[in-house]
mmCIF file of N, CA, C and O in Angstrom:
data_model
loop_
_atom_site.group_PDB
_atom_site.id
_atom_site.type_symbol
_atom_site.label_atom_id
_atom_site.label_comp_id
_atom_site.label_asym_id
_atom_site.label_seq_id
_atom_site.Cartn_x
_atom_site.Cartn_y
_atom_site.Cartn_z
ATOM 1 N N MET E 1 9.464 -24.630 -16.698
ATOM 2 C CA MET E 1 9.677 -23.293 -17.047
ATOM 3 C C MET E 1 10.538 -22.505 -16.217
ATOM 4 O O MET E 1 10.333 -22.777 -14.946
ATOM 5 N N SER E 2 11.518 -21.801 -16.666
ATOM 6 C CA SER E 2 12.046 -21.223 -15.540
ATOM 7 C C SER E 2 11.539 -19.599 -15.381
ATOM 8 O O SER E 2 10.747 -19.420 -15.790
ATOM 9 N N VAL E 3 12.234 -19.361 -14.556
ATOM 10 C CA VAL E 3 11.877 -17.725 -13.702
ATOM 11 C C VAL E 3 12.051 -16.700 -14.687
ATOM 12 O O VAL E 3 11.297 -16.411 -14.738
ATOM 13 N N LYS E 4 12.497 -17.048 -16.092
ATOM 14 C CA LYS E 4 13.064 -16.092 -16.694
ATOM 15 C C LYS E 4 11.670 -15.940 -17.681
ATOM 16 O O LYS E 4 11.536 -14.841 -18.020
ATOM 17 N N GLU E 5 11.630 -17.306 -18.165
ATOM 18 C CA GLU E 5 10.171 -17.434 -18.547
ATOM 19 C C GLU E 5 9.209 -16.932 -17.908
ATOM 20 O O GLU E 5 8.252 -16.315 -19.146
ATOM 21 N N PHE E 6 9.116 -17.061 -17.251
ATOM 22 C CA PHE E 6 7.973 -16.930 -16.354
ATOM 23 C C PHE E 6 7.523 -15.261 -16.457
ATOM 24 O O PHE E 6 6.073 -14.843 -16.544
ATOM 25 N N PHE E 7 8.671 -14.501 -15.801
ATOM 26 C CA PHE E 7 8.637 -13.081 -15.961
ATOM 27 C C PHE E 7 8.441 -12.393 -17.466
ATOM 28 O O PHE E 7 7.408 -11.758 -17.663
ATOM 29 N N LYS E 8 9.070 -13.270 -18.254
ATOM 30 C CA LYS E 8 8.851 -12.625 -19.984
ATOM 31 C C LYS E 8 7.320 -12.659 -20.039
ATOM 32 O O LYS E 8 7.183 -11.900 -20.580
ATOM 33 N N ASN E 9 6.658 -14.196 -19.628
ATOM 34 C CA ASN E 9 5.580 -14.378 -20.504
ATOM 35 C C ASN E 9 4.942 -13.170 -19.548
ATOM 36 O O ASN E 9 3.386 -12.523 -19.825
ATOM 37 N N ALA E 10 4.801 -13.202 -18.053
ATOM 38 C CA ALA E 10 3.917 -12.086 -17.091
ATOM 39 C C ALA E 10 4.168 -10.981 -17.878
ATOM 40 O O ALA E 10 2.880 -10.026 -18.123
ATOM 41 N N PHE E 11 5.058 -10.099 -17.971
ATOM 42 C CA PHE E 11 5.431 -9.063 -18.651
ATOM 43 C C PHE E 11 4.377 -8.937 -19.960
ATOM 44 O O PHE E 11 4.041 -7.606 -20.156
ATOM 45 N N GLU E 12 4.759 -9.873 -21.006
ATOM 46 C CA GLU E 12 3.971 -9.490 -22.567
ATOM 47 C C GLU E 12 2.648 -9.738 -22.091
ATOM 48 O O GLU E 12 1.932 -8.922 -22.369
ATOM 49 N N ASP E 13 1.802 -10.623 -21.093
ATOM 50 C CA ASP E 13 0.539 -10.418 -20.663
ATOM 51 C C ASP E 13 0.139 -9.331 -20.365
ATOM 52 O O ASP E 13 -1.113 -8.526 -20.509
ATOM 53 N N MET E 14 0.802 -8.308 -19.469
ATOM 54 C CA MET E 14 0.652 -7.017 -19.097
ATOM 55 C C MET E 14 0.498 -5.829 -19.984
ATOM 56 O O MET E 14 -0.314 -5.366 -19.644
ATOM 57 N N LYS E 15 1.095 -6.195 -20.765
ATOM 58 C CA LYS E 15 1.697 -5.364 -22.029
ATOM 59 C C LYS E 15 0.342 -5.364 -23.056
ATOM 60 O O LYS E 15 -0.199 -4.128 -23.180
ATOM 61 N N GLU E 16 0.034 -6.684 -23.164
ATOM 62 C CA GLU E 16 -1.399 -6.819 -24.060
ATOM 63 C C GLU E 16 -2.702 -6.650 -23.099
ATOM 64 O O GLU E 16 -3.202 -5.595 -23.672
ATOM 65 N N SER E 17 -2.445 -6.514 -22.073
ATOM 66 C CA SER E 17 -3.710 -6.249 -21.020
ATOM 67 C C SER E 17 -3.935 -4.651 -21.045
ATOM 68 O O SER E 17 -4.670 -4.260 -21.374
ATOM 69 N N THR E 18 -2.288 -4.059 -21.228
ATOM 70 C CA THR E 18 -2.658 -2.040 -21.355
ATOM 71 C C THR E 18 -3.097 -1.648 -22.584
ATOM 72 O O THR E 18 -3.638 -1.017 -22.038
ATOM 73 N N LYS E 19 -2.714 -2.672 -23.359
ATOM 74 C CA LYS E 19 -2.965 -2.334 -24.924
ATOM 75 C C LYS E 19 -4.650 -2.466 -24.865
ATOM 76 O O LYS E 19 -5.134 -1.345 -25.524
ATOM 77 N N ALA E 20 -5.157 -3.287 -24.639
ATOM 78 C CA ALA E 20 -6.581 -3.350 -24.684
ATOM 79 C C ALA E 20 -7.300 -2.388 -23.675
ATOM 80 O O ALA E 20 -8.207 -1.996 -24.314
ATOM 81 N N GLN E 21 -6.587 -2.298 -22.498
ATOM 82 C CA GLN E 21 -7.620 -1.397 -21.748
ATOM 83 C C GLN E 21 -7.027 0.369 -22.253
ATOM 84 O O GLN E 21 -8.792 0.939 -21.869
ATOM 85 N N HIS E 22 -6.546 0.348 -23.106
ATOM 86 C CA HIS E 22 -5.987 1.654 -23.167
ATOM 87 C C HIS E 22 -7.236 2.017 -24.539
ATOM 88 O O HIS E 22 -7.445 2.984 -24.529
ATOM 89 N N GLU E 23 -7.501 0.905 -25.174
ATOM 90 C CA GLU E 23 -8.442 1.163 -26.617
ATOM 91 C C GLU E 23 -9.955 1.054 -25.617
ATOM 92 O O GLU E 23 -10.319 1.950 -26.308
ATOM 93 N N VAL E 24 -10.388 0.687 -24.677
ATOM 94 C CA VAL E 24 -11.597 0.963 -23.976
ATOM 95 C C VAL E 24 -11.375 2.303 -23.598
ATOM 96 O O VAL E 24 -12.730 3.022 -23.511
ATOM 97 N N ASP E 25 -10.486 2.625 -22.998
ATOM 98 C CA ASP E 25 -10.354 4.222 -22.576
ATOM 99 C C ASP E 25 -10.398 4.981 -23.394
ATOM 100 O O ASP E 25 -11.582 6.250 -23.245
ATOM 101 N N LYS E 26 -9.881 4.725 -24.713
ATOM 102 C CA LYS E 26 -10.210 5.746 -25.967
ATOM 103 C C LYS E 26 -11.387 5.788 -26.281
ATOM 104 O O LYS E 26 -12.118 6.660 -26.686
ATOM 105 N N ALA E 27 -12.092 4.765 -26.083
ATOM 106 C CA ALA E 27 -13.577 4.618 -26.424
ATOM 107 C C ALA E 27 -14.458 5.015 -25.827
ATOM 108 O O ALA E 27 -15.576 5.620 -25.831
ATOM 109 N N ASN E 28 -14.281 4.941 -24.290
ATOM 110 C CA ASN E 28 -14.985 5.313 -23.370
ATOM 111 C C ASN E 28 -15.165 7.327 -23.325
ATOM 112 O O ASN E 28 -16.070 7.686 -23.127
ATOM 113 N N PHE E 29 -13.932 7.564 -23.761
ATOM 114 C CA PHE E 29 -13.516 8.967 -23.917
ATOM 115 C C PHE E 29 -14.328 9.577 -24.741
ATOM 116 O O PHE E 29 -14.920 10.541 -24.939
ATOM 117 N N ALA E 30 -14.384 9.012 -26.247
ATOM 118 C CA ALA E 30 -14.862 9.482 -27.292
ATOM 119 C C ALA E 30 -16.356 9.418 -27.167
ATOM 120 O O ALA E 30 -17.089 10.378 -27.733
ATOM 121 N N ALA E 31 -16.866 8.227 -26.252
ATOM 122 C CA ALA E 31 -18.452 8.225 -25.731
ATOM 123 C C ALA E 31 -18.683 9.660 -25.266
ATOM 124 O O ALA E 31 -19.824 10.137 -25.459
ATOM 125 N N ALA E 32 -18.075 9.830 -24.202
ATOM 126 C CA ALA E 32 -18.330 10.840 -23.204
ATOM 127 C C ALA E 32 -18.321 12.254 -24.101
ATOM 128 O O ALA E 32 -19.214 13.051 -23.665
ATOM 129 N N LYS E 33 -17.092 12.282 -24.834
ATOM 130 C CA LYS E 33 -17.235 13.585 -25.536
ATOM 131 C C LYS E 33 -18.200 13.827 -26.587
ATOM 132 O O LYS E 33 -18.453 14.929 -26.593
ATOM 133 N N ALA E 34 -18.851 12.982 -27.169
ATOM 134 C CA ALA E 34 -19.718 12.747 -28.049
ATOM 135 C C ALA E 34 -21.157 13.389 -27.013
ATOM 136 O O ALA E 34 -22.118 14.003 -27.429
ATOM 137 N N GLU E 35 -21.405 12.371 -26.025
ATOM 138 C CA GLU E 35 -22.625 12.760 -25.155
ATOM 139 C C GLU E 35 -22.359 14.523 -24.447
ATOM 140 O O GLU E 35 -23.471 14.839 -24.586
ATOM 141 N N SER E 36 -21.708 14.609 -24.376
ATOM 142 C CA SER E 36 -21.134 16.041 -23.883
ATOM 143 C C SER E 36 -22.063 16.886 -25.184
ATOM 144 O O SER E 36 -21.978 18.075 -24.773
ATOM 145 N N LYS E 37 -21.184 16.686 -26.606
ATOM 146 C CA LYS E 37 -21.478 17.566 -27.276
ATOM 147 C C LYS E 37 -22.953 17.596 -27.700
ATOM 148 O O LYS E 37 -23.450 18.461 -28.286
ATOM 149 N N ALA E 38 -23.601 16.352 -27.785
ATOM 150 C CA ALA E 38 -25.086 16.315 -27.659
ATOM 151 C C ALA E 38 -25.840 17.209 -26.768
ATOM 152 O O ALA E 38 -26.901 17.659 -26.913
ATOM 153 N N GLN E 39 -25.176 17.251 -25.166
ATOM 154 C CA GLN E 39 -25.772 18.019 -24.408
ATOM 155 C C GLN E 39 -25.954 19.520 -24.355
ATOM 156 O O GLN E 39 -26.825 20.162 -24.495
ATOM 157 N N TRP E 40 -24.683 19.859 -25.495
ATOM 158 C CA TRP E 40 -24.499 21.309 -25.146
ATOM 159 C C TRP E 40 -25.447 21.470 -26.561
ATOM 160 O O TRP E 40 -25.986 22.905 -26.554
ATOM 161 N N GLU E 41 -25.422 20.753 -27.695
ATOM 162 C CA GLU E 41 -26.258 21.320 -28.895
ATOM 163 C C GLU E 41 -27.854 21.267 -28.426
ATOM 164 O O GLU E 41 -28.528 22.053 -29.013
ATOM 165 N N GLU E 42 -28.503 20.116 -27.616
ATOM 166 C CA GLU E 42 -29.639 20.282 -27.200
ATOM 167 C C GLU E 42 -30.036 21.376 -26.197
ATOM 168 O O GLU E 42 -31.261 22.018 -26.395
ATOM 169 N N ALA E 43 -29.166 21.833 -25.621
ATOM 170 C CA ALA E 43 -28.783 23.288 -24.605
ATOM 171 C C ALA E 43 -29.203 24.300 -25.526
ATOM 172 O O ALA E 43 -29.942 25.385 -25.415
ATOM 173 N N LYS E 44 -28.235 24.465 -26.674
ATOM 174 C CA LYS E 44 -28.460 25.670 -27.547
ATOM 175 C C LYS E 44 -29.597 25.598 -28.368
ATOM 176 O O LYS E 44 -30.355 26.544 -28.538
ATOM 177 N N ALA E 45 -30.392 24.375 -28.643
ATOM 178 C CA ALA E 45 -31.349 24.237 -29.197
ATOM 179 C C ALA E 45 -32.583 24.920 -28.647
ATOM 180 O O ALA E 45 -33.720 25.064 -29.042
ATOM 181 N N MET E 46 -32.317 24.421 -26.873
ATOM 182 C CA MET E 46 -33.779 24.900 -26.140
ATOM 183 C C MET E 46 -34.075 26.195 -26.379
ATOM 184 O O MET E 46 -35.089 27.013 -26.055
ATOM 185 N N ALA E 47 -33.025 26.972 -26.617
ATOM 186 C CA ALA E 47 -33.212 28.440 -26.912
ATOM 187 C C ALA E 47 -34.256 28.794 -28.391
ATOM 188 O O ALA E 47 -34.888 29.534 -28.027
ATOM 189 N N ASN E 48 -34.316 28.154 -29.281
ATOM 190 C CA ASN E 48 -35.044 28.063 -30.137
ATOM 191 C C ASN E 48 -36.749 27.527 -29.541
ATOM 192 O O ASN E 48 -36.875 26.472 -29.659
ATOM 193 N N PRO E 49 -37.441 28.181 -29.829
ATOM 194 C CA PRO E 49 -39.208 27.931 -29.162
ATOM 195 C C PRO E 49 -39.566 26.935 -30.367
ATOM 196 O O PRO E 49 -40.156 25.896 -29.908
ATOM 197 N N LYS E 50 -39.132 26.651 -31.414
ATOM 198 C CA LYS E 50 -39.588 25.867 -32.559
ATOM 199 C C LYS E 50 -39.494 24.401 -31.973
ATOM 200 O O LYS E 50 -40.018 23.376 -32.230
ATOM 201 N N TYR E 51 -38.008 24.503 -31.777
ATOM 202 C CA TYR E 51 -37.244 23.461 -31.157
ATOM 203 C C TYR E 51 -37.927 22.902 -29.986
ATOM 204 O O TYR E 51 -38.463 21.376 -29.695
ATOM 205 N N THR E 52 -38.305 23.256 -28.804
ATOM 206 C CA THR E 52 -38.640 23.332 -27.568
ATOM 207 C C THR E 52 -40.292 22.670 -28.164
ATOM 208 O O THR E 52 -40.858 21.804 -26.742
ATOM 209 N N GLN E 53 -40.805 23.465 -28.681
ATOM 210 C CA GLN E 53 -42.372 23.131 -29.152
ATOM 211 C C GLN E 53 -42.493 21.940 -29.486
ATOM 212 O O GLN E 53 -43.609 20.815 -29.258
ATOM 213 N N LYS E 54 -41.933 21.568 -30.416
ATOM 214 C CA LYS E 54 -41.653 20.209 -31.118
ATOM 215 C C LYS E 54 -41.417 19.137 -30.426
ATOM 216 O O LYS E 54 -41.835 17.729 -30.114
ATOM 217 N N LYS E 55 -40.158 19.471 -29.387
ATOM 218 C CA LYS E 55 -39.952 18.318 -28.258
ATOM 219 C C LYS E 55 -40.968 17.987 -27.082
ATOM 220 O O LYS E 55 -41.163 17.293 -26.942
ATOM 221 N N LEU E 56 -41.609 19.236 -26.894
ATOM 222 C CA LEU E 56 -42.653 18.979 -25.890
ATOM 223 C C LEU E 56 -44.136 18.525 -26.260
ATOM 224 O O LEU E 56 -44.690 17.450 -26.046
ATOM 225 N N GLN E 57 -44.247 18.681 -27.836
ATOM 226 C CA GLN E 57 -45.183 17.894 -28.682
ATOM 227 C C GLN E 57 -44.890 16.207 -28.424
ATOM 228 O O GLN E 57 -45.718 15.546 -28.171
ATOM 229 N N ALA E 58 -43.775 16.274 -29.184
ATOM 230 C CA ALA E 58 -43.327 14.643 -28.908
ATOM 231 C C ALA E 58 -43.442 13.980 -27.761
ATOM 232 O O ALA E 58 -43.965 12.937 -27.642
ATOM 233 N N GLN E 59 -43.013 14.559 -26.202
ATOM 234 C CA GLN E 59 -43.571 14.099 -25.206
ATOM 235 C C GLN E 59 -44.801 13.672 -24.866
ATOM 236 O O GLN E 59 -45.088 12.921 -24.472
ATOM 237 N N ARG E 60 -45.610 14.902 -25.365
ATOM 238 C CA ARG E 60 -47.339 14.530 -25.091
ATOM 239 C C ARG E 60 -47.545 13.525 -25.899
ATOM 240 O O ARG E 60 -48.255 12.540 -25.108
ATOM 241 N N GLU E 61 -47.398 13.333 -27.170
ATOM 242 C CA GLU E 61 -47.804 12.337 -28.017
ATOM 243 C C GLU E 61 -47.251 10.766 -27.441
ATOM 244 O O GLU E 61 -47.997 9.984 -27.176
ATOM 245 N N GLN E 62 -46.307 10.712 -27.061
ATOM 246 C CA GLN E 62 -45.524 9.706 -26.246
ATOM 247 C C GLN E 62 -46.432 9.405 -25.018
ATOM 248 O O GLN E 62 -46.795 7.953 -24.863
ATOM 249 N N GLN E 63 -46.663 9.981 -23.964
ATOM 250 C CA GLN E 63 -47.732 10.181 -22.772
ATOM 251 C C GLN E 63 -48.840 9.773 -23.510
ATOM 252 O O GLN E 63 -49.310 8.977 -22.465
ATOM 253 N N ILE E 64 -49.470 10.124 -24.008
ATOM 254 C CA ILE E 64 -50.759 9.681 -24.876
ATOM 255 C C ILE E 64 -50.653 8.330 -25.329
ATOM 256 O O ILE E 64 -51.791 7.519 -24.995
ATOM 257 N N ALA E 65 -49.814 8.344 -25.897
ATOM 258 C CA ALA E 65 -49.713 6.681 -26.526
ATOM 259 C C ALA E 65 -49.596 5.796 -25.414
ATOM 260 O O ALA E 65 -50.423 4.519 -25.428
ATOM 261 N N GLU E 66 -48.967 6.011 -24.369
ATOM 262 C CA GLU E 66 -48.590 5.253 -23.398
ATOM 263 C C GLU E 66 -50.020 5.077 -22.445
ATOM 264 O O GLU E 66 -50.417 3.839 -21.862
ATOM 265 N N ALA E 67 -50.578 6.169 -22.235
ATOM 266 C CA ALA E 67 -51.967 5.988 -21.500
ATOM 267 C C ALA E 67 -53.049 5.275 -22.299
ATOM 268 O O ALA E 67 -53.632 4.425 -22.129
ATOM 269 N N ASN E 68 -52.814 5.251 -23.499
ATOM 270 C CA ASN E 68 -53.663 4.633 -24.470
ATOM 271 C C ASN E 68 -53.611 3.037 -24.303
ATOM 272 O O ASN E 68 -54.646 2.202 -24.189
ATOM 273 N N ALA E 69 -52.378 2.797 -24.228
ATOM 274 C CA ALA E 69 -51.907 1.194 -24.106
ATOM 275 C C ALA E 69 -52.637 0.906 -22.742
ATOM 276 O O ALA E 69 -52.734 -0.497 -22.562
ATOM 277 N N ARG E 70 -52.137 1.647 -21.705
ATOM 278 C CA ARG E 70 -52.616 1.268 -20.181
ATOM 279 C C ARG E 70 -53.979 0.989 -20.256
ATOM 280 O O ARG E 70 -54.768 0.018 -19.726
ATOM 281 N N LYS E 71 -54.844 1.895 -21.350
ATOM 282 C CA LYS E 71 -56.333 1.678 -20.923
ATOM 283 C C LYS E 71 -56.882 0.824 -21.727
ATOM 284 O O LYS E 71 -57.543 -0.179 -21.086
ATOM 285 N N GLU E 72 -55.898 -0.008 -22.811
ATOM 286 C CA GLU E 72 -56.358 -1.458 -23.477
ATOM 287 C C GLU E 72 -56.446 -2.556 -22.691
ATOM 288 O O GLU E 72 -56.922 -3.054 -22.349
ATOM 289 N N VAL E 73 -54.794 -1.996 -22.012
ATOM 290 C CA VAL E 73 -54.712 -3.563 -21.210
ATOM 291 C C VAL E 73 -55.612 -3.488 -19.766
ATOM 292 O O VAL E 73 -56.438 -4.479 -19.499
ATOM 293 N N ALA E 74 -56.252 -2.423 -19.220
ATOM 294 C CA ALA E 74 -57.288 -2.298 -18.200
ATOM 295 C C ALA E 74 -58.553 -2.784 -18.590
ATOM 296 O O ALA E 74 -59.150 -3.481 -17.917
ATOM 297 N N GLN E 75 -59.347 -2.496 -19.952
ATOM 298 C CA GLN E 75 -60.005 -2.615 -20.625
ATOM 299 C C GLN E 75 -60.187 -4.248 -20.741
ATOM 300 O O GLN E 75 -61.095 -4.828 -20.422
ATOM 301 N N ALA E 76 -59.177 -4.887 -21.179
ATOM 302 C CA ALA E 76 -58.866 -6.225 -21.592
ATOM 303 C C ALA E 76 -59.189 -6.800 -20.302
ATOM 304 O O ALA E 76 -59.982 -8.052 -19.684
ATOM 305 N N ARG E 77 -58.641 -6.612 -18.886
ATOM 306 C CA ARG E 77 -58.787 -7.132 -17.809
ATOM 307 C C ARG E 77 -60.361 -6.874 -17.217
ATOM 308 O O ARG E 77 -61.076 -7.626 -16.640
ATOM 309 N N ILE E 78 -60.934 -5.966 -17.328
ATOM 310 C CA ILE E 78 -62.542 -5.557 -17.236
ATOM 311 C C ILE E 78 -63.172 -6.761 -18.037
ATOM 312 O O ILE E 78 -63.888 -7.652 -17.301
ATOM 313 N N ASP E 79 -62.905 -7.072 -18.921
ATOM 314 C CA ASP E 79 -63.585 -8.075 -20.200
ATOM 315 C C ASP E 79 -63.618 -9.377 -19.625
ATOM 316 O O ASP E 79 -64.347 -10.264 -19.249
ATOM 317 N N THR E 80 -61.998 -9.696 -19.288
ATOM 318 C CA THR E 80 -61.412 -10.941 -18.624
ATOM 319 C C THR E 80 -62.222 -11.237 -17.340
ATOM 320 O O THR E 80 -63.226 -12.145 -16.955
ATOM 321 N N ALA E 81 -62.408 -10.307 -16.416
ATOM 322 C CA ALA E 81 -63.489 -10.334 -15.087
ATOM 323 C C ALA E 81 -64.451 -10.246 -15.126
ATOM 324 O O ALA E 81 -65.245 -11.304 -14.529
ATOM 325 N N LYS E 82 -65.092 -9.647 -16.356
ATOM 326 C CA LYS E 82 -66.607 -9.975 -16.505
ATOM 327 C C LYS E 82 -67.230 -11.142 -17.087
ATOM 328 O O LYS E 82 -68.165 -12.164 -16.639
ATOM 329 N N GLY E 83 -66.226 -11.548 -17.829
ATOM 330 C CA GLY E 83 -66.489 -13.010 -18.715
ATOM 331 C C GLY E 83 -66.356 -14.271 -17.710
ATOM 332 O O GLY E 83 -66.995 -15.317 -18.089
ATOM 333 N N GLY E 84 -65.597 -13.786 -16.568
ATOM 334 C CA GLY E 84 -64.950 -14.942 -16.056
ATOM 335 C C GLY E 84 -66.428 -15.415 -14.557
ATOM 336 O O GLY E 84 -66.172 -16.395 -13.634
ATOM 337 N N ARG E 85 -67.491 -14.629 -14.621
ATOM 338 C CA ARG E 85 -68.533 -14.643 -13.529
ATOM 339 C C ARG E 85 -69.405 -15.851 -14.530
ATOM 340 O O ARG E 85 -69.833 -16.635 -14.873
#
C-alpha cells in the first residue's frame, strides 16, 4: 500500500465517521428539543388545577400500589419465618 492510498483510505474513513457522528448529533438534538417541549407543556398544564389533581392522584395511587406490594412481601417473610419454627 502506498502512502497515497493510505491517506486516501484514512480520509475516506474520517469522512464516513463524520457523517455518522452528524446523524447521532441530529438525533440527540431532536430528542433534546422534544424533551424541552414536553417540559414546557407540562409546566403550562400545571397551571390547570384539573391536571394537577389528576397527576397527584396518579402519584398517590402508585405509592399505594408500591406500599401494598411491600406489605405482601413482608407478610410472606413473616409466614416463612413462622413456618420455619
